[in-house]
Coordinates of C-alpha atoms in Angstrom, one line a residue:
I1 CA -55.5 96.3 -135.8
S2 CA -53.0 93.9 -137.3
C3 CA -50.1 96.1 -136.6
L4 CA -50.9 96.3 -132.9
S5 CA -49.8 94.0 -130.2
M6 CA -52.4 91.4 -129.1
R7 CA -53.1 93.2 -125.8
Q8 CA -53.6 96.5 -127.7
A9 CA -55.9 94.8 -130.2
E10 CA -58.0 93.4 -127.2
R11 CA -58.3 96.7 -125.5
Y12 CA -59.3 98.4 -128.8
L13 CA -62.1 95.8 -129.4
I14 CA -63.3 96.1 -125.8
S15 CA -63.5 99.8 -126.2
V16 CA -65.3 99.8 -129.5
N17 CA -67.9 97.2 -128.1
L18 CA -68.4 99.2 -125.0
Q19 CA -69.0 102.4 -126.9
A20 CA -71.4 100.5 -129.1
K21 CA -73.4 99.3 -126.1
I22 CA -73.4 102.9 -124.7
T23 CA -74.7 104.2 -127.9
A24 CA -77.3 101.5 -128.1
N25 CA -78.5 102.0 -124.6
K26 CA -78.6 105.8 -125.1
S27 CA -80.7 105.4 -128.3
K28 CA -83.0 102.9 -126.3
G29 CA -83.4 105.4 -123.6
D30 CA -84.1 108.1 -125.9
S31 CA -87.1 106.3 -127.2
H32 CA -88.8 106.6 -123.8
M33 CA -87.9 110.3 -123.5
E34 CA -90.1 113.2 -124.6
Y35 CA -88.5 116.1 -126.3
R36 CA -89.5 119.5 -127.5
T37 CA -87.6 121.6 -130.1
E38 CA -85.9 124.8 -129.0
H39 CA -84.0 127.3 -131.3
D40 CA -81.4 129.9 -131.0
S41 CA -79.4 131.9 -133.6
M42 CA -77.5 128.7 -134.7
G43 CA -80.7 126.7 -135.4
E44 CA -82.9 124.1 -133.7
V45 CA -81.9 121.8 -130.8
R46 CA -83.7 119.0 -129.1
V47 CA -84.3 119.6 -125.2
E48 CA -86.0 117.1 -122.9
S49 CA -89.4 118.1 -122.3
D50 CA -89.4 118.4 -118.5
K51 CA -86.4 120.8 -118.5
Y52 CA -86.9 124.6 -118.5
W53 CA -83.6 125.3 -120.2
G54 CA -83.4 126.1 -123.9
A55 CA -81.2 125.7 -127.0
Q56 CA -78.0 127.5 -125.8
T57 CA -77.9 125.6 -122.5
Q58 CA -78.6 122.3 -124.3
R59 CA -75.6 123.1 -126.7
S60 CA -73.3 123.8 -123.7
F61 CA -74.6 120.6 -121.9
E62 CA -73.7 118.5 -124.9
N63 CA -70.4 120.3 -125.8
F64 CA -68.7 120.4 -122.4
K65 CA -68.9 116.9 -120.8
I66 CA -65.9 117.7 -118.7
G67 CA -65.5 116.8 -115.1
S68 CA -68.0 116.5 -112.5
E69 CA -67.8 120.1 -111.3
K70 CA -71.0 121.9 -111.9
M71 CA -71.7 125.6 -111.7
P72 CA -72.2 126.4 -107.9
I73 CA -75.9 126.9 -107.0
E74 CA -74.8 130.0 -105.0
L75 CA -73.6 131.6 -108.2
I76 CA -76.9 130.6 -110.0
Y77 CA -78.9 132.3 -107.1
A78 CA -76.7 135.5 -107.5
I79 CA -77.4 135.6 -111.2
T80 CA -81.0 135.1 -110.4
M81 CA -81.1 138.0 -108.0
I82 CA -79.4 140.1 -110.7
K83 CA -82.2 139.1 -113.3
K84 CA -84.9 140.1 -110.9
A85 CA -83.3 143.5 -110.0
C86 CA -82.7 144.2 -113.8
A87 CA -86.3 143.3 -114.7
L88 CA -87.6 145.7 -112.0
T89 CA -85.1 148.4 -113.1
N90 CA -86.0 147.9 -116.8
N91 CA -89.6 148.2 -115.8
K92 CA -88.9 151.4 -114.0
L93 CA -86.7 153.0 -116.8
N94 CA -88.4 151.6 -119.8
P95 CA -91.8 150.4 -119.0
A96 CA -92.9 150.6 -122.7
K97 CA -90.5 147.6 -123.4
M98 CA -90.5 145.9 -120.0
S99 CA -94.2 145.8 -119.2
K100 CA -95.5 145.1 -115.8
K101 CA -96.8 141.8 -117.1
K102 CA -93.3 140.7 -118.3
T103 CA -91.7 142.0 -115.1
D104 CA -94.1 140.0 -112.9
A105 CA -93.4 136.9 -114.9
I106 CA -89.7 137.2 -114.5
V107 CA -89.9 138.0 -110.8
L108 CA -92.1 135.1 -110.2
A109 CA -89.8 132.7 -112.0
C110 CA -86.9 134.2 -110.1
D111 CA -88.5 133.6 -106.9
E112 CA -89.0 130.1 -107.8
I113 CA -85.4 129.8 -108.4
L114 CA -84.3 131.3 -105.3
S115 CA -86.6 129.1 -103.3
G116 CA -84.5 126.1 -104.6
K117 CA -87.4 124.4 -106.5
L118 CA -85.7 124.6 -109.9
N119 CA -82.1 123.6 -109.0
M120 CA -82.2 120.5 -111.3
H121 CA -82.5 122.9 -114.3
F122 CA -79.0 124.2 -114.0
P123 CA -76.7 121.4 -115.2
L124 CA -73.7 123.1 -116.8
S125 CA -70.1 122.3 -116.2
V126 CA -67.7 124.7 -114.8
W127 CA -65.3 123.8 -117.7
Q128 CA -67.1 125.9 -120.3
T129 CA -66.7 129.4 -122.0
G130 CA -64.4 131.5 -119.9
S131 CA -66.9 134.4 -119.8
G132 CA -69.7 132.3 -118.2
T133 CA -72.1 133.2 -121.1
Q134 CA -73.7 129.8 -121.2
T135 CA -74.5 129.9 -117.6
N136 CA -76.0 133.4 -118.0
M137 CA -78.0 132.0 -120.7
N138 CA -79.0 128.9 -118.8
V139 CA -80.5 131.3 -116.2
N140 CA -82.2 133.5 -118.9
E141 CA -83.7 130.4 -120.6
V142 CA -85.0 128.9 -117.4
I143 CA -86.5 132.2 -116.3
A144 CA -88.1 132.9 -119.8
N145 CA -89.6 129.2 -120.1
R146 CA -90.8 129.3 -116.5
G147 CA -92.1 132.7 -116.5
N148 CA -94.0 132.0 -119.8
E149 CA -95.6 129.0 -118.2
L150 CA -96.6 131.0 -115.2
A151 CA -98.0 133.8 -117.4
G152 CA -99.9 131.3 -119.4
E153 CA -98.5 132.7 -122.7
K154 CA -95.3 133.1 -124.5
I155 CA -94.3 136.8 -123.5
L156 CA -90.7 136.4 -122.6
H157 CA -87.7 135.9 -124.7
P158 CA -84.4 134.9 -123.0
N159 CA -82.1 137.6 -124.6
D160 CA -84.6 140.3 -125.5
D161 CA -86.4 140.5 -122.1
V162 CA -84.6 138.5 -119.4
N163 CA -81.3 139.7 -120.5
M164 CA -82.4 143.3 -121.4
S165 CA -79.9 146.0 -120.7
Q166 CA -77.3 143.3 -119.8
S167 CA -74.4 141.3 -121.2
S168 CA -72.9 138.0 -119.9
N169 CA -69.8 140.2 -119.5
D170 CA -71.2 142.4 -116.8
V171 CA -73.7 140.0 -115.3
F172 CA -71.2 137.2 -114.8
P173 CA -68.5 139.1 -112.9
S174 CA -71.2 140.9 -110.9
A175 CA -72.6 137.6 -109.8
I176 CA -69.2 136.4 -108.7
H177 CA -68.8 139.4 -106.4
L178 CA -72.4 139.0 -105.2
S179 CA -72.2 135.3 -104.4
F180 CA -68.7 135.6 -102.9
L181 CA -70.0 138.5 -100.6
L182 CA -73.1 136.7 -99.5
G183 CA -71.1 133.6 -98.7
L184 CA -68.7 135.4 -96.6
E185 CA -71.3 137.5 -94.8
N186 CA -73.8 134.9 -94.2
S187 CA -71.7 131.8 -93.8
L188 CA -68.0 132.2 -93.2
L189 CA -67.8 135.1 -90.9
P190 CA -70.5 133.7 -88.6
S191 CA -68.6 130.3 -88.5
L192 CA -65.4 132.2 -87.7
S193 CA -67.1 134.1 -85.0
R194 CA -68.4 131.0 -83.3
L195 CA -65.0 129.4 -83.3
S196 CA -63.5 132.6 -81.9
D197 CA -66.2 132.6 -79.0
T198 CA -65.3 129.1 -78.1
F199 CA -61.6 129.9 -77.7
L200 CA -62.6 133.0 -75.7
R201 CA -64.5 130.6 -73.4
L202 CA -61.6 128.3 -73.1
E203 CA -59.2 131.2 -72.5
K204 CA -61.3 132.2 -69.4
E205 CA -61.8 128.6 -68.2
N206 CA -58.1 127.9 -68.2
E207 CA -56.8 131.2 -66.5
G208 CA -53.9 130.6 -64.2
I209 CA -52.8 127.1 -65.4
L210 CA -49.1 127.2 -66.2
K211 CA -47.4 125.1 -68.8
I212 CA -44.1 125.2 -70.7
G213 CA -43.9 127.3 -73.9
R214 CA -42.2 125.9 -77.0
T215 CA -40.3 127.4 -79.8
H216 CA -38.7 125.7 -82.7
L217 CA -40.7 122.6 -81.2
M218 CA -38.1 122.8 -78.2
D219 CA -38.8 123.9 -74.6
A220 CA -39.0 127.6 -74.1
T221 CA -39.9 129.8 -71.1
P222 CA -43.4 129.2 -69.4
V223 CA -46.7 130.5 -70.6
S224 CA -50.1 130.1 -69.1
F225 CA -52.5 127.9 -71.0
S226 CA -54.9 130.8 -71.3
Q227 CA -52.2 132.8 -73.0
E228 CA -51.5 130.1 -75.5
I229 CA -55.3 129.9 -76.4
S230 CA -55.5 133.7 -76.6
G231 CA -53.0 133.5 -79.5
W232 CA -55.2 131.2 -81.4
R233 CA -58.2 133.4 -80.6
A234 CA -56.5 136.5 -81.7
M235 CA -55.5 134.7 -85.1
L236 CA -59.2 134.1 -85.7
D237 CA -60.2 137.7 -84.7
N238 CA -57.4 139.1 -86.9
S239 CA -58.6 137.1 -89.9
Y240 CA -62.2 138.2 -89.2
K241 CA -61.0 141.8 -89.4
M242 CA -59.1 141.1 -92.7
I243 CA -61.9 139.4 -94.4
S244 CA -64.5 142.0 -93.3
S245 CA -62.4 144.9 -94.5
A246 CA -61.7 143.1 -97.7
L247 CA -65.5 142.8 -98.4
E248 CA -65.7 146.4 -99.4
Y249 CA -63.8 145.6 -102.7
L250 CA -66.6 143.1 -103.7
R251 CA -69.5 145.6 -103.3
P252 CA -68.8 147.7 -106.7
L253 CA -70.5 145.7 -109.4
A254 CA -70.0 145.7 -113.2
L255 CA -73.7 146.1 -114.1
G256 CA -74.4 148.6 -116.6
G257 CA -71.1 148.0 -118.4
T258 CA -72.7 145.4 -120.8
A259 CA -70.3 144.0 -123.4
T260 CA -67.1 145.9 -123.1
G261 CA -67.7 148.4 -120.4
T262 CA -69.3 151.2 -122.4
G263 CA -72.8 150.5 -121.4
V264 CA -74.0 149.9 -125.1
C265 CA -77.7 148.9 -125.3
S266 CA -78.3 149.8 -121.6
P267 CA -79.7 153.2 -120.2
V268 CA -76.9 155.4 -119.0
N269 CA -78.3 155.3 -115.3
F270 CA -79.0 151.7 -115.4
G271 CA -76.0 150.5 -113.2
E272 CA -76.9 152.9 -110.3
N273 CA -80.6 152.0 -110.3
V274 CA -80.1 148.4 -110.6
C275 CA -77.5 148.2 -107.8
S276 CA -80.0 150.0 -105.6
V277 CA -82.7 147.4 -106.3
L278 CA -80.3 144.6 -105.9
S279 CA -79.1 145.7 -102.6
D280 CA -82.7 145.2 -101.3
I281 CA -83.1 141.8 -102.8
A282 CA -79.8 140.4 -101.6
K283 CA -80.0 142.1 -98.3
T284 CA -76.6 143.5 -98.7
R285 CA -75.0 146.6 -99.9
V286 CA -73.6 146.8 -103.4
C287 CA -73.0 149.8 -105.7
E288 CA -72.1 150.6 -109.2
S289 CA -68.5 150.3 -110.2
D290 CA -67.1 153.7 -111.0
N291 CA -65.1 152.2 -113.9
K292 CA -66.7 149.4 -115.8
F293 CA -63.7 148.8 -118.0
H294 CA -61.9 147.8 -114.9
A295 CA -64.8 145.8 -113.5
L296 CA -65.1 143.6 -116.6
T297 CA -61.5 142.8 -117.3
S298 CA -59.8 142.8 -113.9
K299 CA -60.4 140.2 -111.1
D300 CA -58.2 142.0 -108.5
A301 CA -61.1 142.1 -105.9
V302 CA -61.9 138.5 -105.8
A303 CA -58.0 137.8 -105.7
F304 CA -57.6 140.3 -102.9
V305 CA -60.4 138.8 -101.0
H306 CA -59.5 135.2 -101.5
G307 CA -56.0 136.3 -100.2
A308 CA -57.7 137.0 -96.9
L309 CA -59.2 133.5 -96.9
N310 CA -55.7 132.1 -97.7
A311 CA -54.4 133.9 -94.5
L312 CA -57.3 132.4 -92.4
A313 CA -56.5 128.9 -93.9
A314 CA -52.8 129.5 -92.7
N315 CA -54.0 130.4 -89.2
L316 CA -56.4 127.5 -89.0
W317 CA -53.7 125.0 -90.2
K318 CA -51.4 126.5 -87.4
I319 CA -54.2 126.0 -84.8
A320 CA -55.0 122.5 -85.7
N321 CA -51.4 121.5 -85.7
D322 CA -51.0 122.9 -82.1
V323 CA -54.1 121.2 -80.9
R324 CA -53.1 117.7 -82.3
L325 CA -49.5 118.1 -81.0
L326 CA -50.7 119.0 -77.6
A327 CA -53.1 116.1 -77.6
G328 CA -50.5 113.7 -78.9
G329 CA -50.2 110.4 -77.1
P330 CA -52.1 109.8 -75.0
R331 CA -49.1 108.4 -73.1
C332 CA -46.1 108.8 -75.4
G333 CA -46.7 112.2 -76.7
L334 CA -47.0 115.6 -75.2
G335 CA -50.5 114.8 -73.8
E336 CA -51.0 118.3 -72.2
I337 CA -54.5 118.4 -73.4
T338 CA -57.2 116.0 -74.3
I339 CA -59.7 116.4 -77.1
P340 CA -63.0 114.6 -77.8
A341 CA -62.8 111.0 -79.0
N342 CA -65.3 111.0 -81.9
E343 CA -64.6 107.7 -83.6
P344 CA -62.3 104.8 -83.6
G345 CA -58.8 105.7 -85.2
S346 CA -57.7 102.3 -86.5
S347 CA -58.9 99.3 -88.3
I348 CA -56.3 97.1 -86.7
M349 CA -55.3 98.9 -83.3
P350 CA -58.0 98.7 -80.8
G351 CA -58.7 101.7 -78.7
K352 CA -56.8 104.1 -80.9
V353 CA -58.3 107.5 -81.3
N354 CA -57.0 110.1 -83.8
P355 CA -57.2 113.9 -84.0
T356 CA -59.5 113.6 -87.2
Q357 CA -61.1 117.0 -86.8
C358 CA -57.5 118.6 -86.9
E359 CA -56.8 116.5 -89.9
A360 CA -59.9 117.7 -91.7
V361 CA -59.0 121.3 -90.9
T362 CA -55.4 120.9 -92.4
M363 CA -56.7 119.2 -95.5
V364 CA -59.3 122.1 -96.1
A365 CA -56.6 124.6 -95.5
L366 CA -54.5 123.0 -98.1
Q367 CA -57.2 123.0 -100.6
V368 CA -58.0 126.6 -99.9
Q369 CA -54.4 127.5 -100.5
A370 CA -54.4 125.6 -103.8
D371 CA -57.7 127.5 -104.6
N372 CA -55.9 130.6 -103.9
Y373 CA -53.2 129.9 -106.4
A374 CA -55.8 129.1 -109.0
V375 CA -57.8 132.3 -108.3
S376 CA -54.5 134.3 -108.5
I377 CA -53.5 132.9 -111.9
A378 CA -56.9 133.2 -113.3
A379 CA -57.2 136.8 -112.2
S380 CA -54.0 137.6 -114.2
Q381 CA -55.7 136.5 -117.4
G382 CA -57.7 139.4 -118.3
N383 CA -57.0 140.3 -121.9
F384 CA -58.2 143.5 -123.4
E385 CA -61.9 144.2 -122.3
L386 CA -62.7 140.8 -120.5
N387 CA -61.4 138.1 -118.2
V388 CA -62.0 134.6 -119.6
F389 CA -61.3 132.5 -116.6
M390 CA -64.4 133.6 -114.6
P391 CA -66.1 130.2 -114.1
V392 CA -63.0 128.8 -112.5
I393 CA -62.6 131.9 -110.3
A394 CA -66.3 131.6 -109.2
Y395 CA -65.9 127.9 -108.5
N396 CA -62.7 128.2 -106.4
C397 CA -63.9 131.2 -104.5
L398 CA -67.2 129.6 -103.5
R399 CA -65.6 126.2 -102.7
S400 CA -63.2 128.0 -100.3
V401 CA -66.0 129.8 -98.6
N402 CA -68.0 126.6 -98.2
L403 CA -65.1 124.4 -97.1
L404 CA -63.8 127.0 -94.6
S405 CA -67.3 127.6 -93.0
E406 CA -68.3 124.0 -92.7
V407 CA -64.8 122.9 -91.4
M408 CA -64.7 125.6 -88.7
D409 CA -68.2 124.5 -87.5
S410 CA -67.1 120.9 -87.5
F411 CA -63.9 121.6 -85.6
N412 CA -65.7 123.9 -83.2
V413 CA -68.4 121.5 -82.3
N414 CA -66.4 118.2 -82.5
C415 CA -63.1 119.2 -81.1
A416 CA -62.4 122.8 -79.9
A417 CA -65.5 123.0 -77.7
G418 CA -64.2 119.8 -75.8
I419 CA -60.6 120.7 -75.2
K420 CA -59.5 120.0 -71.7
A421 CA -56.2 120.8 -70.1
N422 CA -54.3 117.9 -68.5
V423 CA -53.0 120.0 -65.6
S424 CA -50.9 117.3 -64.1
K425 CA -48.9 116.6 -67.4
M426 CA -48.5 120.4 -67.9
R427 CA -47.0 120.7 -64.3
E428 CA -44.7 117.8 -64.8
N429 CA -43.3 119.1 -68.1
L430 CA -43.0 122.6 -66.6
E431 CA -41.1 121.3 -63.6
N432 CA -38.9 119.2 -65.8
S433 CA -38.0 122.0 -68.2
L434 CA -34.4 123.3 -68.5
M435 CA -35.6 126.6 -69.7
L436 CA -36.7 127.7 -66.4
V437 CA -33.0 128.7 -66.1
T438 CA -33.8 131.8 -68.1
A439 CA -35.0 133.4 -64.9
L440 CA -31.4 133.2 -63.5
S441 CA -29.9 135.2 -66.4
P442 CA -30.5 138.7 -64.8
E443 CA -28.9 137.3 -61.5
I444 CA -25.9 135.2 -62.6
G445 CA -25.5 136.2 -66.3
Y446 CA -26.3 134.4 -69.5
E447 CA -23.1 132.2 -69.7
N448 CA -23.4 131.1 -66.1
A449 CA -27.1 130.2 -66.6
A450 CA -26.3 128.3 -69.8
K451 CA -23.7 126.3 -67.6
V452 CA -26.4 125.3 -65.2
A453 CA -28.7 124.2 -67.8
K454 CA -26.0 122.1 -69.6
Y455 CA -24.7 120.6 -66.2
A456 CA -28.3 119.7 -65.3
F457 CA -28.9 118.1 -68.6
D458 CA -25.6 116.2 -68.7
E459 CA -26.0 114.8 -65.1
G460 CA -29.7 114.3 -65.2
I461 CA -30.2 116.6 -62.2
T462 CA -32.5 119.4 -61.5
L463 CA -31.7 123.0 -62.2
K464 CA -31.7 123.8 -58.5
T465 CA -29.1 120.9 -57.8
A466 CA -27.0 122.0 -60.7
C467 CA -27.0 125.6 -59.5
L468 CA -26.0 124.6 -56.0
K469 CA -23.2 122.4 -57.2
L470 CA -21.7 125.0 -59.3
G471 CA -21.9 127.4 -56.5
F472 CA -23.7 130.1 -58.2
L473 CA -26.7 130.7 -55.8
S474 CA -28.1 129.4 -52.4
A475 CA -31.1 127.2 -52.4
S476 CA -33.2 130.0 -50.9
R477 CA -32.2 132.5 -53.4
F478 CA -32.7 130.0 -56.4
E479 CA -36.3 129.4 -55.1
E480 CA -36.9 133.0 -54.8
I481 CA -35.9 133.8 -58.4
V482 CA -37.1 130.6 -60.3
R483 CA -40.8 130.8 -60.0
P484 CA -42.7 130.0 -63.2
E485 CA -45.7 132.1 -62.3
K486 CA -43.6 135.1 -62.4
M487 CA -42.2 134.2 -65.9
I488 CA -45.3 134.6 -67.8
R489 CA -45.2 138.4 -67.8
G490 CA -42.5 141.2 -67.8
Y491 CA -41.1 142.5 -64.5

């Protein structure tokens, strides 16, 4: 310490004292905690008595105190469904080893996990082994210990029974596919559909309302407000189709491939049988991958599907930007629409209301695009027979699904559903626009029409006055040609 500066020395001593207090408090706390001894192939480990996990989970819990991100519960549920399907399949294919008694205990424990009662028993960090082995074992150990408790005797071993005919290497990628698939089918696509329905309603309600179109953020030719809304709706519908079609790449699972794709320690027909059972449990269609070597090492399917989410994020960002720009003001912006006023927008400016739902959409879109980058890079890291970036792939995929689902519902209920056209402002902007001159081009030519627009702008007069002063058209002919309602479709 003597060679350090005084400030460095002080910081060092504070750090040492703080660590000593933490250690003392931990030891003090331990004295009031009851433990049991669990063991694995590396020896014995102490586990809190009220936890169902075992030695391998405890080692991971102690060795990977990294970040606050825990394995998503959706992934835990997907692994649990797989364990249930595997037990039933093993009982069918090898009843001598997987007895009905063992099967029933596993199924009961799995059902408890899937009910949400045991969520607290899955504590592991995302930042662990890249194969997800420790989370696979976490589920195995919880099922074994709870299953034994339910059976009233120790009949289940986490590896020999719960993990029978499986490896973390085929279970974990299968669970990624299944959890991603279920999240998209049960959460994201319904949210997307609801938002699209809202825009369809708005489209119908605003039929016939004319406004100025804009390109490059500058005035362009007229559009109807319903046409503008239809563009937003079509973005959502297109994303729905893209994501729906991409789901087919998630349905093939690696189950039956075990450690390296060969299927060692698994019946030759295990994959086909377990996928059939799993389809019933998960209430979605999954199937055996036709190449387990690809299924274990490649994550191209999740990268592809997340790419469709990336496209949805881009569309949502665009829609949110349009809405907040059109609602800008309320007096000094475009002000062509109003959106619901949900909360005060400023701690200092009274009466200010901000487009907060739009801002939430754009922040989620940014996060999803960042997630897409992480998934893309992680998917490229399959070396030989295994990808070892699977936990971060699972975490980012499921985060994107949840964020997009929830932000679309929030935006729908708290903003989109309450969009109202400011018809008078739309009409004012439309009548003021110089781009109505476009209708004159077929009559007087592009260059003369440009002269009219420039003259009107420079002199601060209307297009009609400019056209008359330049001698290009009579007043009656101008009024016959320049009619905004005729400019929203081809002739």
